[in-house]
mmCIF file of C-alpha atoms in Angstrom:
data_model
loop_
_atom_site.group_PDB
_atom_site.id
_atom_site.type_symbol
_atom_site.label_atom_id
_atom_site.label_comp_id
_atom_site.label_asym_id
_atom_site.label_seq_id
_atom_site.Cartn_x
_atom_site.Cartn_y
_atom_site.Cartn_z
ATOM 1 C CA UNK A 1394 74.914 105.765 95.433
ATOM 2 C CA UNK A 1395 77.004 105.216 92.346
ATOM 3 C CA UNK A 1396 78.203 108.177 90.313
ATOM 4 C CA UNK A 1397 77.830 108.423 86.562
ATOM 5 C CA UNK A 1398 81.622 108.468 86.290
ATOM 6 C CA UNK A 1399 81.909 105.263 88.293
ATOM 7 C CA UNK A 1400 79.341 103.593 86.053
ATOM 8 C CA UNK A 1401 81.275 104.692 82.968
ATOM 9 C CA UNK A 1402 84.530 103.362 84.384
ATOM 10 C CA UNK A 1403 82.918 100.012 85.155
ATOM 11 C CA UNK A 1404 81.727 99.794 81.547
ATOM 12 C CA UNK A 1405 85.227 100.597 80.262
ATOM 13 C CA UNK A 1406 86.684 97.937 82.562
ATOM 14 C CA UNK A 1407 84.450 95.307 80.981
ATOM 15 C CA UNK A 1408 86.371 95.855 77.733
ATOM 16 C CA UNK A 1409 89.803 96.268 79.359
ATOM 17 C CA UNK A 1410 89.705 94.515 82.752
ATOM 18 C CA UNK A 1411 93.464 94.742 83.297
ATOM 19 C CA UNK A 1412 93.915 98.408 82.388
ATOM 20 C CA UNK A 1413 95.782 99.951 85.341
ATOM 21 C CA UNK A 1414 94.642 103.480 84.503
ATOM 22 C CA UNK A 1415 90.995 102.440 84.645
ATOM 23 C CA UNK A 1416 91.557 100.583 87.911
ATOM 24 C CA UNK A 1417 93.291 103.640 89.339
ATOM 25 C CA UNK A 1418 90.492 105.923 88.170
ATOM 26 C CA UNK A 1419 87.899 103.653 89.795
ATOM 27 C CA UNK A 1420 89.741 103.550 93.109
ATOM 28 C CA UNK A 1421 90.084 107.314 93.052
ATOM 29 C CA UNK A 1422 86.405 107.751 92.236
ATOM 30 C CA UNK A 1423 85.445 105.501 95.144
ATOM 31 C CA UNK A 1424 87.612 107.654 97.381
ATOM 32 C CA UNK A 1425 85.901 110.825 96.133
ATOM 33 C CA UNK A 1426 82.560 109.222 96.960
ATOM 34 C CA UNK A 1427 83.750 108.477 100.508
ATOM 35 C CA UNK A 1428 83.970 104.710 100.025
ATOM 36 C CA UNK A 1429 87.380 104.081 101.600
ATOM 37 C CA UNK A 1430 86.938 100.306 101.633
ATOM 38 C CA UNK A 1431 86.446 100.023 97.860
ATOM 39 C CA UNK A 1432 89.177 102.578 97.222
ATOM 40 C CA UNK A 1433 91.558 100.564 99.385
ATOM 41 C CA UNK A 1434 90.698 97.349 97.512
ATOM 42 C CA UNK A 1435 91.359 99.078 94.211
ATOM 43 C CA UNK A 1436 94.695 100.554 95.256
ATOM 44 C CA UNK A 1437 95.836 97.253 96.766
ATOM 45 C CA UNK A 1438 94.945 95.466 93.532
ATOM 46 C CA UNK A 1439 97.113 97.948 91.648
ATOM 47 C CA UNK A 1440 100.069 97.516 94.002
ATOM 48 C CA UNK A 1441 99.753 93.729 93.685
ATOM 49 C CA UNK A 1442 99.049 93.398 89.970
ATOM 50 C CA UNK A 1443 100.482 96.612 88.477
ATOM 51 C CA UNK A 1444 103.308 97.500 90.833
ATOM 52 C CA UNK A 1445 104.892 99.869 88.322
ATOM 53 C CA UNK A 1446 101.823 102.134 88.200
ATOM 54 C CA UNK A 1447 103.480 104.862 90.226
ATOM 55 C CA UNK A 1448 100.457 107.064 90.917
ATOM 56 C CA UNK A 1449 99.047 104.413 93.200
ATOM 57 C CA UNK A 1450 101.669 104.744 95.924
ATOM 58 C CA UNK A 1451 101.020 108.368 96.830
ATOM 59 C CA UNK A 1452 97.247 107.976 96.950
ATOM 60 C CA UNK A 1453 97.344 104.682 98.825
ATOM 61 C CA UNK A 1454 99.740 106.227 101.331
ATOM 62 C CA UNK A 1455 97.427 109.199 101.847
ATOM 63 C CA UNK A 1456 94.471 106.837 102.284
ATOM 64 C CA UNK A 1457 96.414 104.892 104.905
ATOM 65 C CA UNK A 1458 97.202 108.166 106.677
ATOM 66 C CA UNK A 1459 93.511 109.100 106.627
ATOM 67 C CA UNK A 1460 92.755 105.698 108.153
ATOM 68 C CA UNK A 1461 95.480 106.371 110.798
ATOM 69 C CA UNK A 1462 97.545 103.432 109.507
ATOM 70 C CA UNK A 1463 100.847 105.265 109.804
ATOM 71 C CA UNK A 1464 103.197 102.290 109.442
ATOM 72 C CA UNK A 1465 101.334 101.089 106.344
ATOM 73 C CA UNK A 1466 101.571 104.595 104.874
ATOM 74 C CA UNK A 1467 105.300 104.760 105.560
ATOM 75 C CA UNK A 1468 105.823 101.332 104.011
ATOM 76 C CA UNK A 1469 103.874 102.145 100.848
ATOM 77 C CA UNK A 1470 105.669 105.485 100.403
ATOM 78 C CA UNK A 1471 109.015 103.687 100.716
ATOM 79 C CA UNK A 1472 107.971 101.027 98.185
ATOM 80 C CA UNK A 1473 106.800 103.753 95.834
ATOM 81 C CA UNK A 1474 110.114 105.572 96.164
ATOM 82 C CA UNK A 1475 111.958 102.438 95.045
ATOM 83 C CA UNK A 1476 109.630 101.978 92.047
ATOM 84 C CA UNK A 1477 109.823 105.622 90.971
ATOM 85 C CA UNK A 1478 113.606 105.577 91.210
ATOM 86 C CA UNK A 1479 113.735 102.520 88.951
ATOM 87 C CA UNK A 1480 111.364 104.169 86.483
ATOM 88 C CA UNK A 1481 113.199 107.498 86.782
ATOM 89 C CA UNK A 1482 109.928 109.301 87.425
ATOM 90 C CA UNK A 1483 111.334 112.303 89.227
ATOM 91 C CA UNK A 1484 108.008 114.067 89.707
ATOM 92 C CA UNK A 1485 106.392 111.103 91.478
ATOM 93 C CA UNK A 1486 109.619 110.493 93.395
ATOM 94 C CA UNK A 1487 109.542 114.043 94.735
ATOM 95 C CA UNK A 1488 105.897 113.712 95.778
ATOM 96 C CA UNK A 1489 106.533 110.448 97.598
ATOM 97 C CA UNK A 1490 109.611 111.774 99.371
ATOM 98 C CA UNK A 1491 107.656 114.860 100.399
ATOM 99 C CA UNK A 1492 104.775 112.769 101.720
ATOM 100 C CA UNK A 1493 107.169 110.523 103.647
ATOM 101 C CA UNK A 1494 108.968 113.534 105.110
ATOM 102 C CA UNK A 1495 105.663 115.069 106.230
ATOM 103 C CA UNK A 1496 104.597 111.766 107.752
ATOM 104 C CA UNK A 1497 107.869 111.561 109.655
ATOM 105 C CA UNK A 1498 107.603 115.201 110.748
ATOM 106 C CA UNK A 1499 110.592 116.327 108.731
ATOM 107 C CA UNK A 1500 110.724 119.570 106.815
ATOM 108 C CA UNK A 1501 111.683 119.106 103.159
ATOM 109 C CA UNK A 1502 113.629 122.364 103.245
ATOM 110 C CA UNK A 1503 116.056 120.950 105.794
ATOM 111 C CA UNK A 1504 117.808 118.930 103.084
#
């Protein structure tokens, strides 16, 4: 079943098919609806075609973790860390480092 929000986002994408925010919102909506496959496709499209859209890396990493794809999660967190450092997005950088530390079983407070 498609949500009203998903239908709205698809309509918006018809007018702006390369808008990374709309693509991100769609992927996130698919995830909320439990459609991991479509969410994954959306996040992978963002990483491929809008690599500087930093919000993608955290959510894609968490999706990989949920799918028990630990190495893929680690890799995407590390790629996101590089991007956020370049963009000087300290908030996203902190989130990605925290997620990577949790994945690796390290306590953030140890540093």
